Amino acid sequence: MGHPILIDTDPGQDDALAILLALAAPERLELRGIIAVAGNVPLPLTQKNARRLVDLSGRNDVPVYAGCSRPMVRDLITAENVHGHSGVDGYDWPDTQTPLQDQHGVDFIIDTLISAQEDEITLCTLGPLTNIAMALVKAPQCARGISEIVMMGGGFFEGGNTTPTAEFNILVDPHAAHVVFASGVPLTLMPLDITHKALATPERIAAIVAQGNETGRACAGMLSYFNRHDVEKYGSEGAPLHDPCVIAYLLKPELFSGKKVPVQIETSDGLTLGMTVMDWWGTTSESPNCMVMNQIDADGYFDLLTEHLGRLP
Ligand code: RIB
Ligand code: CA
């Protein structure tokens, strides 16, 4: 049996490739459930997109849940300008077959963690942290079942991508991020400082298409759509492929390196709302609470992703 994980996500083209990467590695990752959260697009679309990905992968053994439809305090902000109206524009999706589970996603997270062995489950978060924070607030005892939370979010030397200081996942729900970062649970973070070193260039997209399967065609179409916003914004060869870094870390941790430092979240309104404030040089007496990754073997990352996507239908 593989490493038991939950994926909390707001698909999102980059979420889609992360989820497909996990679904392609059942011998390594026991994916006990996918929980959708409002983020890139509203919850009715993120939950539908998660179900579309289970359909595409053929892994109908993996249940999909809907979690929270809005952040804990702030009004929801979304990113259709990046991801399109559906959230996974770039591919002609067939009708969705996989059903949505009736149980609320937050309650599924709680039940899974409470019934788990101590330190058993890895939480993989690809979107705003609303569901995870709500689970920790509603049932603090569920933290005992968490081995580690591996998150895509934040930025420091790279700054922000939604404001000059804030990355989207953290900015959508900075209060939830504060709850998670203050929880004491072991944290590993994939911030913009690392994802901006992993660009979905045309050559890398071509390698995915060359796998010759429907999954490869879907991913290439999504990435081509996803690229247009960031290529124009950054003048780069391709968009940073953020979310698959979380799953790639579980499959091949040697692709990544970083430093364990204190990370705190700015929750006050103003220029730095949603900033991940990292004490990288130890200027405070704060205890290090998060392994922040900032180096990646980008070619190795795309080789791992491409090979696994080729395993799917
Ligand atoms: O800032 C990038 C993150 O925000 C990614 O997870 C992307 O999918 C969006 O959720
Ligand atoms: Ca995401």
PDB file of C-alpha atoms and ligand atoms in Angstrom:
ATOM      1  CA  MET A   1       0.000   0.000   0.000  1.00  0.00           C
ATOM      2  CA  GLY A   2       1.199   3.493  -0.785  1.00  0.00           C
ATOM      3  CA  HIS A   3       1.629   6.570   1.373  1.00  0.00           C
ATOM      4  CA  PRO A   4      -1.879   7.712   2.497  1.00  0.00           C
ATOM      5  CA  ILE A   5      -2.697  11.236   1.314  1.00  0.00           C
ATOM      6  CA  LEU A   6      -5.591  13.663   0.866  1.00  0.00           C
ATOM      7  CA  ILE A   7      -5.532  16.348  -1.844  1.00  0.00           C
ATOM      8  CA  ASP A   8      -7.293  19.665  -1.144  1.00  0.00           C
ATOM      9  CA  THR A   9      -7.578  21.645  -4.340  1.00  0.00           C
ATOM     10  CA  ASP A  10      -9.141  24.422  -6.495  1.00  0.00           C
ATOM     11  CA  PRO A  11      -8.711  23.064 -10.068  1.00  0.00           C
ATOM     12  CA  GLY A  12      -7.172  25.031 -11.936  1.00  0.00           C
ATOM     13  CA  GLN A  13      -5.052  23.692 -14.794  1.00  0.00           C
ATOM     14  CA  ASP A  14      -1.950  23.327 -12.615  1.00  0.00           C
ATOM     15  CA  ASP A  15      -4.009  21.590  -9.917  1.00  0.00           C
ATOM     16  CA  ALA A  16      -5.225  19.255 -12.670  1.00  0.00           C
ATOM     17  CA  LEU A  17      -1.717  18.069 -13.536  1.00  0.00           C
ATOM     18  CA  ALA A  18      -0.887  17.649  -9.840  1.00  0.00           C
ATOM     19  CA  ILE A  19      -3.990  15.506  -9.282  1.00  0.00           C
ATOM     20  CA  LEU A  20      -3.288  13.432 -12.424  1.00  0.00           C
ATOM     21  CA  LEU A  21       0.313  12.915 -11.248  1.00  0.00           C
ATOM     22  CA  ALA A  22      -0.989  11.508  -7.954  1.00  0.00           C
ATOM     23  CA  LEU A  23      -3.628   9.381  -9.689  1.00  0.00           C
ATOM     24  CA  ALA A  24      -0.887   7.912 -11.919  1.00  0.00           C
ATOM     25  CA  ALA A  25       1.099   6.606  -8.934  1.00  0.00           C
ATOM     26  CA  PRO A  26      -1.253   4.311  -6.980  1.00  0.00           C
ATOM     27  CA  GLU A  27       1.653   2.058  -5.987  1.00  0.00           C
ATOM     28  CA  ARG A  28       3.275   5.019  -4.171  1.00  0.00           C
ATOM     29  CA  LEU A  29       0.331   7.196  -3.108  1.00  0.00           C
ATOM     30  CA  GLU A  30      -2.898   5.930  -1.524  1.00  0.00           C
ATOM     31  CA  LEU A  31      -5.170   8.846  -2.464  1.00  0.00           C
ATOM     32  CA  ARG A  32      -8.036   8.500   0.014  1.00  0.00           C
ATOM     33  CA  GLY A  33      -9.980  11.475  -1.312  1.00  0.00           C
ATOM     34  CA  ILE A  34      -9.961  14.752  -3.213  1.00  0.00           C
ATOM     35  CA  ILE A  35     -11.575  17.758  -1.517  1.00  0.00           C
ATOM     36  CA  ALA A  36     -12.480  20.812  -3.586  1.00  0.00           C
ATOM     37  CA  VAL A  37     -12.281  24.348  -2.204  1.00  0.00           C
ATOM     38  CA  ALA A  38     -13.318  27.713  -3.669  1.00  0.00           C
ATOM     39  CA  GLY A  39     -10.327  29.482  -5.193  1.00  0.00           C
ATOM     40  CA  ASN A  40      -9.371  29.741  -8.851  1.00  0.00           C
ATOM     41  CA  VAL A  41     -13.083  29.466  -9.654  1.00  0.00           C
ATOM     42  CA  PRO A  42     -16.155  29.048  -7.394  1.00  0.00           C
ATOM     43  CA  LEU A  43     -16.756  25.748  -5.569  1.00  0.00           C
ATOM     44  CA  PRO A  44     -19.412  24.343  -7.964  1.00  0.00           C
ATOM     45  CA  LEU A  45     -16.738  24.453 -10.679  1.00  0.00           C
ATOM     46  CA  THR A  46     -13.740  23.295  -8.626  1.00  0.00           C
ATOM     47  CA  GLN A  47     -15.670  20.226  -7.412  1.00  0.00           C
ATOM     48  CA  LYS A  48     -16.849  19.482 -10.963  1.00  0.00           C
ATOM     49  CA  ASN A  49     -13.281  19.819 -12.255  1.00  0.00           C
ATOM     50  CA  ALA A  50     -11.967  17.426  -9.617  1.00  0.00           C
ATOM     51  CA  ARG A  51     -14.575  14.877 -10.755  1.00  0.00           C
ATOM     52  CA  ARG A  52     -13.610  15.448 -14.420  1.00  0.00           C
ATOM     53  CA  LEU A  53     -10.005  14.541 -13.540  1.00  0.00           C
ATOM     54  CA  VAL A  54     -11.038  11.302 -11.828  1.00  0.00           C
ATOM     55  CA  ASP A  55     -13.018  10.464 -14.997  1.00  0.00           C
ATOM     56  CA  LEU A  56     -10.017  11.226 -17.237  1.00  0.00           C
ATOM     57  CA  SER A  57      -7.667   9.104 -15.133  1.00  0.00           C
ATOM     58  CA  GLY A  58      -9.995   6.110 -14.907  1.00  0.00           C
ATOM     59  CA  ARG A  59      -9.369   6.048 -11.129  1.00  0.00           C
ATOM     60  CA  ASN A  60     -13.048   5.910 -10.149  1.00  0.00           C
ATOM     61  CA  ASP A  61     -11.989   4.419  -6.802  1.00  0.00           C
ATOM     62  CA  VAL A  62     -11.073   7.920  -5.588  1.00  0.00           C
ATOM     63  CA  PRO A  63     -13.958   9.857  -3.956  1.00  0.00           C
ATOM     64  CA  VAL A  64     -14.475  13.599  -4.509  1.00  0.00           C
ATOM     65  CA  TYR A  65     -15.920  15.953  -1.897  1.00  0.00           C
ATOM     66  CA  ALA A  66     -16.949  19.613  -1.887  1.00  0.00           C
ATOM     67  CA  GLY A  67     -15.543  21.671   0.969  1.00  0.00           C
ATOM     68  CA  CYS A  68     -15.950  25.368   1.720  1.00  0.00           C
ATOM     69  CA  SER A  69     -17.497  27.756  -0.780  1.00  0.00           C
ATOM     70  CA  ARG A  70     -15.805  30.895   0.625  1.00  0.00           C
ATOM     71  CA  PRO A  71     -12.876  31.942   2.804  1.00  0.00           C
ATOM     72  CA  MET A  72     -13.184  32.097   6.616  1.00  0.00           C
ATOM     73  CA  VAL A  73     -13.375  35.909   6.810  1.00  0.00           C
ATOM     74  CA  ARG A  74     -12.664  37.637   3.487  1.00  0.00           C
ATOM     75  CA  ASP A  75     -15.012  37.695   0.475  1.00  0.00           C
ATOM     76  CA  LEU A  76     -13.991  35.162  -2.180  1.00  0.00           C
ATOM     77  CA  ILE A  77     -11.665  36.333  -4.956  1.00  0.00           C
ATOM     78  CA  THR A  78     -11.213  34.106  -8.004  1.00  0.00           C
ATOM     79  CA  ALA A  79      -8.830  33.888 -10.995  1.00  0.00           C
ATOM     80  CA  GLU A  80     -10.849  33.330 -14.171  1.00  0.00           C
ATOM     81  CA  ASN A  81      -8.431  35.737 -15.881  1.00  0.00           C
ATOM     82  CA  VAL A  82      -5.763  33.037 -15.496  1.00  0.00           C
ATOM     83  CA  HIS A  83      -7.749  29.788 -15.674  1.00  0.00           C
ATOM     84  CA  GLY A  84     -10.789  30.697 -17.798  1.00  0.00           C
ATOM     85  CA  HIS A  85     -14.451  30.538 -16.814  1.00  0.00           C
ATOM     86  CA  SER A  86     -14.472  26.757 -16.221  1.00  0.00           C
ATOM     87  CA  GLY A  87     -11.179  26.786 -14.314  1.00  0.00           C
ATOM     88  CA  VAL A  88      -9.766  24.146 -16.674  1.00  0.00           C
ATOM     89  CA  ASP A  89     -10.144  25.847 -20.035  1.00  0.00           C
ATOM     90  CA  GLY A  90      -8.039  24.472 -22.889  1.00  0.00           C
ATOM     91  CA  TYR A  91      -9.680  21.063 -23.334  1.00  0.00           C
ATOM     92  CA  ASP A  92     -13.108  19.924 -24.566  1.00  0.00           C
ATOM     93  CA  TRP A  93     -14.284  18.047 -21.473  1.00  0.00           C
ATOM     94  CA  PRO A  94     -16.866  15.241 -21.877  1.00  0.00           C
ATOM     95  CA  ASP A  95     -19.871  14.986 -19.550  1.00  0.00           C
ATOM     96  CA  THR A  96     -18.843  14.294 -15.952  1.00  0.00           C
ATOM     97  CA  GLN A  97     -19.462  10.749 -14.643  1.00  0.00           C
ATOM     98  CA  THR A  98     -17.847  10.576 -11.201  1.00  0.00           C
ATOM     99  CA  PRO A  99     -20.417  11.491  -8.522  1.00  0.00           C
ATOM    100  CA  LEU A 100     -19.877  14.077  -5.804  1.00  0.00           C
ATOM    101  CA  GLN A 101     -19.897  12.607  -2.296  1.00  0.00           C
ATOM    102  CA  ASP A 102     -22.697  13.836  -0.013  1.00  0.00           C
ATOM    103  CA  GLN A 103     -20.500  14.433   3.039  1.00  0.00           C
ATOM    104  CA  HIS A 104     -19.038  17.943   3.433  1.00  0.00           C
ATOM    105  CA  GLY A 105     -15.345  17.944   2.591  1.00  0.00           C
ATOM    106  CA  VAL A 106     -14.314  19.426   5.923  1.00  0.00           C
ATOM    107  CA  ASP A 107     -16.122  16.615   7.772  1.00  0.00           C
ATOM    108  CA  PHE A 108     -14.456  14.051   5.494  1.00  0.00           C
ATOM    109  CA  ILE A 109     -11.055  15.521   6.370  1.00  0.00           C
ATOM    110  CA  ILE A 110     -11.895  15.385  10.092  1.00  0.00           C
ATOM    111  CA  ASP A 111     -13.232  11.815   9.943  1.00  0.00           C
ATOM    112  CA  THR A 112     -10.228  10.610   7.926  1.00  0.00           C
ATOM    113  CA  LEU A 113      -7.715  12.190  10.316  1.00  0.00           C
ATOM    114  CA  ILE A 114      -9.462  11.104  13.526  1.00  0.00           C
ATOM    115  CA  SER A 115      -9.724   7.488  12.343  1.00  0.00           C
ATOM    116  CA  ALA A 116      -6.109   7.435  11.130  1.00  0.00           C
ATOM    117  CA  GLN A 117      -3.057   6.243  13.014  1.00  0.00           C
ATOM    118  CA  GLU A 118      -1.031   9.001  14.679  1.00  0.00           C
ATOM    119  CA  ASP A 119       1.034  10.948  12.115  1.00  0.00           C
ATOM    120  CA  GLU A 120      -0.344   8.766   9.276  1.00  0.00           C
ATOM    121  CA  ILE A 121      -1.873  11.079   6.672  1.00  0.00           C
ATOM    122  CA  THR A 122      -0.096  13.622   4.440  1.00  0.00           C
ATOM    123  CA  LEU A 123      -2.307  16.550   3.452  1.00  0.00           C
ATOM    124  CA  CYS A 124      -1.472  17.959   0.000  1.00  0.00           C
ATOM    125  CA  THR A 125      -2.919  21.449  -0.447  1.00  0.00           C
ATOM    126  CA  LEU A 126      -3.046  23.046  -3.887  1.00  0.00           C
ATOM    127  CA  GLY A 127      -5.384  25.980  -3.184  1.00  0.00           C
ATOM    128  CA  PRO A 128      -6.559  28.286  -0.399  1.00  0.00           C
ATOM    129  CA  LEU A 129      -6.288  26.657   3.040  1.00  0.00           C
ATOM    130  CA  THR A 130      -9.929  27.181   4.071  1.00  0.00           C
ATOM    131  CA  ASN A 131     -10.887  23.486   4.368  1.00  0.00           C
ATOM    132  CA  ILE A 132      -7.792  22.554   6.374  1.00  0.00           C
ATOM    133  CA  ALA A 133      -8.170  25.484   8.776  1.00  0.00           C
ATOM    134  CA  MET A 134     -11.879  24.799   9.285  1.00  0.00           C
ATOM    135  CA  ALA A 135     -11.080  21.156  10.113  1.00  0.00           C
ATOM    136  CA  LEU A 136      -8.440  22.223  12.659  1.00  0.00           C
ATOM    137  CA  VAL A 137     -10.820  24.754  14.242  1.00  0.00           C
ATOM    138  CA  LYS A 138     -13.844  22.399  14.339  1.00  0.00           C
ATOM    139  CA  ALA A 139     -11.883  19.350  15.585  1.00  0.00           C
ATOM    140  CA  PRO A 140      -8.384  20.272  16.842  1.00  0.00           C
ATOM    141  CA  GLN A 141      -7.792  16.635  17.814  1.00  0.00           C
ATOM    142  CA  CYS A 142      -7.653  15.711  14.131  1.00  0.00           C
ATOM    143  CA  ALA A 143      -4.132  17.193  13.961  1.00  0.00           C
ATOM    144  CA  ARG A 144      -2.781  13.984  15.549  1.00  0.00           C
ATOM    145  CA  GLY A 145      -3.522  12.090  12.348  1.00  0.00           C
ATOM    146  CA  ILE A 146      -1.476  14.467  10.169  1.00  0.00           C
ATOM    147  CA  SER A 147       2.026  13.373   9.229  1.00  0.00           C
ATOM    148  CA  GLU A 148       2.791  16.558   7.283  1.00  0.00           C
ATOM    149  CA  ILE A 149       1.062  19.256   5.243  1.00  0.00           C
ATOM    150  CA  VAL A 150       2.749  19.817   1.867  1.00  0.00           C
ATOM    151  CA  MET A 151       1.428  23.075   0.398  1.00  0.00           C
ATOM    152  CA  MET A 152       1.738  25.178  -2.703  1.00  0.00           C
ATOM    153  CA  GLY A 153       1.533  28.812  -1.630  1.00  0.00           C
ATOM    154  CA  GLY A 154       3.289  31.962  -0.619  1.00  0.00           C
ATOM    155  CA  GLY A 155       6.454  33.621  -1.832  1.00  0.00           C
ATOM    156  CA  PHE A 156       9.293  35.611  -0.347  1.00  0.00           C
ATOM    157  CA  PHE A 157      12.293  36.599  -2.470  1.00  0.00           C
ATOM    158  CA  GLU A 158      10.003  36.191  -5.499  1.00  0.00           C
ATOM    159  CA  GLY A 159       7.321  38.461  -3.970  1.00  0.00           C
ATOM    160  CA  GLY A 160       3.660  37.887  -4.773  1.00  0.00           C
ATOM    161  CA  ASN A 161       1.697  37.049  -7.943  1.00  0.00           C
ATOM    162  CA  THR A 162      -1.656  38.577  -7.025  1.00  0.00           C
ATOM    163  CA  THR A 163      -0.391  41.641  -5.160  1.00  0.00           C
ATOM    164  CA  PRO A 164       3.232  42.769  -4.929  1.00  0.00           C
ATOM    165  CA  THR A 165       3.501  40.882  -1.621  1.00  0.00           C
ATOM    166  CA  ALA A 166       0.910  38.068  -1.704  1.00  0.00           C
ATOM    167  CA  GLU A 167       0.543  34.801  -3.621  1.00  0.00           C
ATOM    168  CA  PHE A 168      -3.016  33.804  -4.643  1.00  0.00           C
ATOM    169  CA  ASN A 169      -3.632  30.741  -2.392  1.00  0.00           C
ATOM    170  CA  ILE A 170      -2.614  32.630   0.733  1.00  0.00           C
ATOM    171  CA  LEU A 171      -4.283  35.917  -0.229  1.00  0.00           C
ATOM    172  CA  VAL A 172      -7.672  34.284  -0.882  1.00  0.00           C
ATOM    173  CA  ASP A 173      -7.801  33.116   2.744  1.00  0.00           C
ATOM    174  CA  PRO A 174      -4.999  34.612   4.874  1.00  0.00           C
ATOM    175  CA  HIS A 175      -6.868  33.803   8.099  1.00  0.00           C
ATOM    176  CA  ALA A 176      -6.997  30.127   7.186  1.00  0.00           C
ATOM    177  CA  ALA A 177      -3.312  30.246   6.333  1.00  0.00           C
ATOM    178  CA  HIS A 178      -2.600  31.765   9.759  1.00  0.00           C
ATOM    179  CA  VAL A 179      -4.467  28.905  11.470  1.00  0.00           C
ATOM    180  CA  VAL A 180      -2.443  26.319   9.535  1.00  0.00           C
ATOM    181  CA  PHE A 181       0.957  27.989   9.977  1.00  0.00           C
ATOM    182  CA  ALA A 182       0.317  28.477  13.717  1.00  0.00           C
ATOM    183  CA  SER A 183      -0.973  24.912  14.215  1.00  0.00           C
ATOM    184  CA  GLY A 184       2.343  23.236  15.041  1.00  0.00           C
ATOM    185  CA  VAL A 185       1.720  20.608  12.345  1.00  0.00           C
ATOM    186  CA  PRO A 186       4.857  19.794  10.270  1.00  0.00           C
ATOM    187  CA  LEU A 187       4.747  21.972   7.131  1.00  0.00           C
ATOM    188  CA  THR A 188       6.557  21.854   3.794  1.00  0.00           C
ATOM    189  CA  LEU A 189       5.958  24.794   1.461  1.00  0.00           C
ATOM    190  CA  MET A 190       6.364  25.100  -2.323  1.00  0.00           C
ATOM    191  CA  PRO A 191       6.315  28.901  -2.767  1.00  0.00           C
ATOM    192  CA  LEU A 192       6.645  31.013  -5.917  1.00  0.00           C
ATOM    193  CA  ASP A 193      10.404  31.082  -5.219  1.00  0.00           C
ATOM    194  CA  ILE A 194      10.532  27.500  -6.447  1.00  0.00           C
ATOM    195  CA  THR A 195       7.580  27.243  -8.832  1.00  0.00           C
ATOM    196  CA  HIS A 196       8.892  30.161 -10.891  1.00  0.00           C
ATOM    197  CA  LYS A 197      11.930  27.967 -11.640  1.00  0.00           C
ATOM    198  CA  ALA A 198       9.683  25.254 -13.190  1.00  0.00           C
ATOM    199  CA  LEU A 199       8.265  26.704 -16.400  1.00  0.00           C
ATOM    200  CA  ALA A 200       5.922  24.801 -18.729  1.00  0.00           C
ATOM    201  CA  THR A 201       7.866  25.607 -21.896  1.00  0.00           C
ATOM    202  CA  PRO A 202       6.673  24.533 -25.379  1.00  0.00           C
ATOM    203  CA  GLU A 203       9.311  21.790 -25.424  1.00  0.00           C
ATOM    204  CA  ARG A 204       8.077  20.384 -22.125  1.00  0.00           C
ATOM    205  CA  ILE A 205       4.439  20.531 -23.315  1.00  0.00           C
ATOM    206  CA  ALA A 206       5.465  18.741 -26.534  1.00  0.00           C
ATOM    207  CA  ALA A 207       7.000  15.921 -24.467  1.00  0.00           C
ATOM    208  CA  ILE A 208       3.647  15.478 -22.683  1.00  0.00           C
ATOM    209  CA  VAL A 209       1.762  15.374 -26.002  1.00  0.00           C
ATOM    210  CA  ALA A 210       4.291  12.842 -27.311  1.00  0.00           C
ATOM    211  CA  GLN A 211       2.996  10.362 -24.709  1.00  0.00           C
ATOM    212  CA  GLY A 212       0.193   9.839 -27.239  1.00  0.00           C
ATOM    213  CA  ASN A 213      -2.641   9.338 -24.758  1.00  0.00           C
ATOM    214  CA  GLU A 214      -5.819  11.319 -24.076  1.00  0.00           C
ATOM    215  CA  THR A 215      -4.439  12.494 -20.732  1.00  0.00           C
ATOM    216  CA  GLY A 216      -1.416  13.959 -22.523  1.00  0.00           C
ATOM    217  CA  ARG A 217      -3.637  15.730 -25.021  1.00  0.00           C
ATOM    218  CA  ALA A 218      -5.821  17.146 -22.228  1.00  0.00           C
ATOM    219  CA  CYS A 219      -2.796  18.335 -20.238  1.00  0.00           C
ATOM    220  CA  ALA A 220      -1.179  19.936 -23.277  1.00  0.00           C
ATOM    221  CA  GLY A 221      -4.396  21.789 -24.076  1.00  0.00           C
ATOM    222  CA  MET A 222      -4.769  22.981 -20.482  1.00  0.00           C
ATOM    223  CA  LEU A 223      -1.141  24.080 -20.243  1.00  0.00           C
ATOM    224  CA  SER A 224      -1.284  25.937 -23.550  1.00  0.00           C
ATOM    225  CA  TYR A 225      -4.278  27.868 -22.217  1.00  0.00           C
ATOM    226  CA  PHE A 226      -2.681  28.333 -18.765  1.00  0.00           C
ATOM    227  CA  ASN A 227       0.545  29.649 -20.356  1.00  0.00           C
ATOM    228  CA  ARG A 228      -0.947  32.607 -22.161  1.00  0.00           C
ATOM    229  CA  HIS A 229      -1.516  34.764 -19.011  1.00  0.00           C
ATOM    230  CA  ASP A 230       1.879  34.266 -17.360  1.00  0.00           C
ATOM    231  CA  VAL A 231       3.927  34.308 -20.583  1.00  0.00           C
ATOM    232  CA  GLU A 232       2.503  37.757 -21.268  1.00  0.00           C
ATOM    233  CA  LYS A 233       2.868  38.870 -17.629  1.00  0.00           C
ATOM    234  CA  TYR A 234       6.437  37.661 -17.065  1.00  0.00           C
ATOM    235  CA  GLY A 235       7.747  37.583 -20.637  1.00  0.00           C
ATOM    236  CA  SER A 236       8.827  34.004 -19.911  1.00  0.00           C
ATOM    237  CA  GLU A 237       8.914  30.890 -22.129  1.00  0.00           C
ATOM    238  CA  GLY A 238       6.110  29.260 -20.142  1.00  0.00           C
ATOM    239  CA  ALA A 239       3.965  29.593 -17.029  1.00  0.00           C
ATOM    240  CA  PRO A 240       5.270  28.411 -13.646  1.00  0.00           C
ATOM    241  CA  LEU A 241       3.794  24.942 -13.087  1.00  0.00           C
ATOM    242  CA  HIS A 242       2.965  25.447  -9.426  1.00  0.00           C
ATOM    243  CA  ASP A 243       0.848  22.661  -7.954  1.00  0.00           C
ATOM    244  CA  PRO A 244       2.487  19.456  -9.288  1.00  0.00           C
ATOM    245  CA  CYS A 245       5.557  20.413  -7.186  1.00  0.00           C
ATOM    246  CA  VAL A 246       3.592  19.247  -4.119  1.00  0.00           C
ATOM    247  CA  ILE A 247       3.022  15.733  -5.480  1.00  0.00           C
ATOM    248  CA  ALA A 248       6.454  15.494  -7.131  1.00  0.00           C
ATOM    249  CA  TYR A 249       7.982  16.152  -3.695  1.00  0.00           C
ATOM    250  CA  LEU A 250       6.226  13.079  -2.310  1.00  0.00           C
ATOM    251  CA  LEU A 251       7.316  10.929  -5.254  1.00  0.00           C
ATOM    252  CA  LYS A 252      10.922  12.190  -5.608  1.00  0.00           C
ATOM    253  CA  PRO A 253      11.946  14.502  -2.725  1.00  0.00           C
ATOM    254  CA  GLU A 254      15.530  14.640  -3.984  1.00  0.00           C
ATOM    255  CA  LEU A 255      14.339  16.975  -6.745  1.00  0.00           C
ATOM    256  CA  PHE A 256      13.882  19.679  -4.116  1.00  0.00           C
ATOM    257  CA  SER A 257      15.884  21.480  -1.438  1.00  0.00           C
ATOM    258  CA  GLY A 258      15.234  24.357   0.936  1.00  0.00           C
ATOM    259  CA  LYS A 259      15.532  25.603   4.480  1.00  0.00           C
ATOM    260  CA  LYS A 260      13.404  25.306   7.635  1.00  0.00           C
ATOM    261  CA  VAL A 261      12.533  28.822   8.768  1.00  0.00           C
ATOM    262  CA  PRO A 262       9.853  30.689  10.755  1.00  0.00           C
ATOM    263  CA  VAL A 263       6.907  31.633   8.489  1.00  0.00           C
ATOM    264  CA  GLN A 264       4.060  33.859   9.633  1.00  0.00           C
ATOM    265  CA  ILE A 265       1.048  35.172   7.705  1.00  0.00           C
ATOM    266  CA  GLU A 266       0.049  38.823   7.508  1.00  0.00           C
ATOM    267  CA  THR A 267      -3.717  39.007   8.171  1.00  0.00           C
ATOM    268  CA  SER A 268      -3.999  42.786   8.591  1.00  0.00           C
ATOM    269  CA  ASP A 269      -5.526  44.765   5.723  1.00  0.00           C
ATOM    270  CA  GLY A 270      -3.098  46.827   3.710  1.00  0.00           C
ATOM    271  CA  LEU A 271      -0.198  46.465   1.294  1.00  0.00           C
ATOM    272  CA  THR A 272       1.094  43.224   2.830  1.00  0.00           C
ATOM    273  CA  LEU A 273      -2.202  41.365   3.438  1.00  0.00           C
ATOM    274  CA  GLY A 274      -1.601  37.666   2.702  1.00  0.00           C
ATOM    275  CA  MET A 275       2.183  37.918   2.748  1.00  0.00           C
ATOM    276  CA  THR A 276       4.154  34.855   3.893  1.00  0.00           C
ATOM    277  CA  VAL A 277       6.658  36.617   6.139  1.00  0.00           C
ATOM    278  CA  MET A 278       9.719  34.346   6.186  1.00  0.00           C
ATOM    279  CA  ASP A 279      12.499  34.957   8.727  1.00  0.00           C
ATOM    280  CA  TRP A 280      15.061  33.517   6.263  1.00  0.00           C
ATOM    281  CA  TRP A 281      18.100  34.956   8.058  1.00  0.00           C
ATOM    282  CA  GLY A 282      17.038  34.306  11.658  1.00  0.00           C
ATOM    283  CA  THR A 283      16.507  37.924  12.667  1.00  0.00           C
ATOM    284  CA  THR A 284      13.796  37.031  15.218  1.00  0.00           C
ATOM    285  CA  SER A 285      13.438  34.579  18.078  1.00  0.00           C
ATOM    286  CA  GLU A 286      10.554  32.839  16.265  1.00  0.00           C
ATOM    287  CA  SER A 287      10.842  29.038  16.055  1.00  0.00           C
ATOM    288  CA  PRO A 288      11.214  27.558  12.547  1.00  0.00           C
ATOM    289  CA  ASN A 289       7.795  26.053  11.646  1.00  0.00           C
ATOM    290  CA  CYS A 290       8.078  25.366   7.931  1.00  0.00           C
ATOM    291  CA  MET A 291      10.468  23.704   5.474  1.00  0.00           C
ATOM    292  CA  VAL A 292      10.474  26.222   2.632  1.00  0.00           C
ATOM    293  CA  MET A 293      11.673  24.787  -0.673  1.00  0.00           C
ATOM    294  CA  ASN A 294      13.553  27.145  -2.991  1.00  0.00           C
ATOM    295  CA  GLN A 295      15.644  24.905  -5.279  1.00  0.00           C
ATOM    296  CA  ILE A 296      14.311  22.437  -7.869  1.00  0.00           C
ATOM    297  CA  ASP A 297      15.735  20.112 -10.533  1.00  0.00           C
ATOM    298  CA  ALA A 298      13.279  21.416 -13.132  1.00  0.00           C
ATOM    299  CA  ASP A 299      14.217  18.934 -15.864  1.00  0.00           C
ATOM    300  CA  GLY A 300      13.901  16.068 -13.394  1.00  0.00           C
ATOM    301  CA  TYR A 301      10.504  17.438 -12.291  1.00  0.00           C
ATOM    302  CA  PHE A 302       9.113  17.552 -15.829  1.00  0.00           C
ATOM    303  CA  ASP A 303      10.579  14.125 -16.648  1.00  0.00           C
ATOM    304  CA  LEU A 304       8.803  12.660 -13.597  1.00  0.00           C
ATOM    305  CA  LEU A 305       5.530  14.408 -14.468  1.00  0.00           C
ATOM    306  CA  THR A 306       5.633  13.465 -18.154  1.00  0.00           C
ATOM    307  CA  GLU A 307       6.454   9.807 -17.506  1.00  0.00           C
ATOM    308  CA  HIS A 308       3.616   9.480 -15.003  1.00  0.00           C
ATOM    309  CA  LEU A 309       1.063  11.230 -17.204  1.00  0.00           C
ATOM    310  CA  GLY A 310       1.968   8.703 -19.899  1.00  0.00           C
ATOM    311  CA  ARG A 311       0.779   5.904 -17.601  1.00  0.00           C
ATOM    312  CA  LEU A 312      -2.849   7.159 -17.656  1.00  0.00           C
ATOM    313  CA  PRO A 313      -5.510   6.471 -20.354  1.00  0.00           C
TER     314      PRO A 313
HETATM  315  O1  RIB B   1      -0.507  31.177  -7.038  1.00  0.00           O
HETATM  316  C1  RIB B   1      -0.611  29.932  -7.694  1.00  0.00           C
HETATM  317  C2  RIB B   1      -1.634  29.070  -7.010  1.00  0.00           C
HETATM  318  O2  RIB B   1      -2.912  29.715  -7.042  1.00  0.00           O
HETATM  319  C3  RIB B   1      -1.839  27.726  -7.720  1.00  0.00           C
HETATM  320  O3  RIB B   1      -2.235  26.768  -6.779  1.00  0.00           O
HETATM  321  C4  RIB B   1      -2.956  28.024  -8.664  1.00  0.00           C
HETATM  322  O4  RIB B   1      -3.694  26.852  -9.023  1.00  0.00           O
HETATM  323  C5  RIB B   1      -3.813  28.937  -7.825  1.00  0.00           C
HETATM  324  O5  RIB B   1      -4.610  28.116  -6.965  1.00  0.00           O
HETATM  325 CA    CA B   2      -4.349  25.585  -7.146  1.00  0.00          CA
END
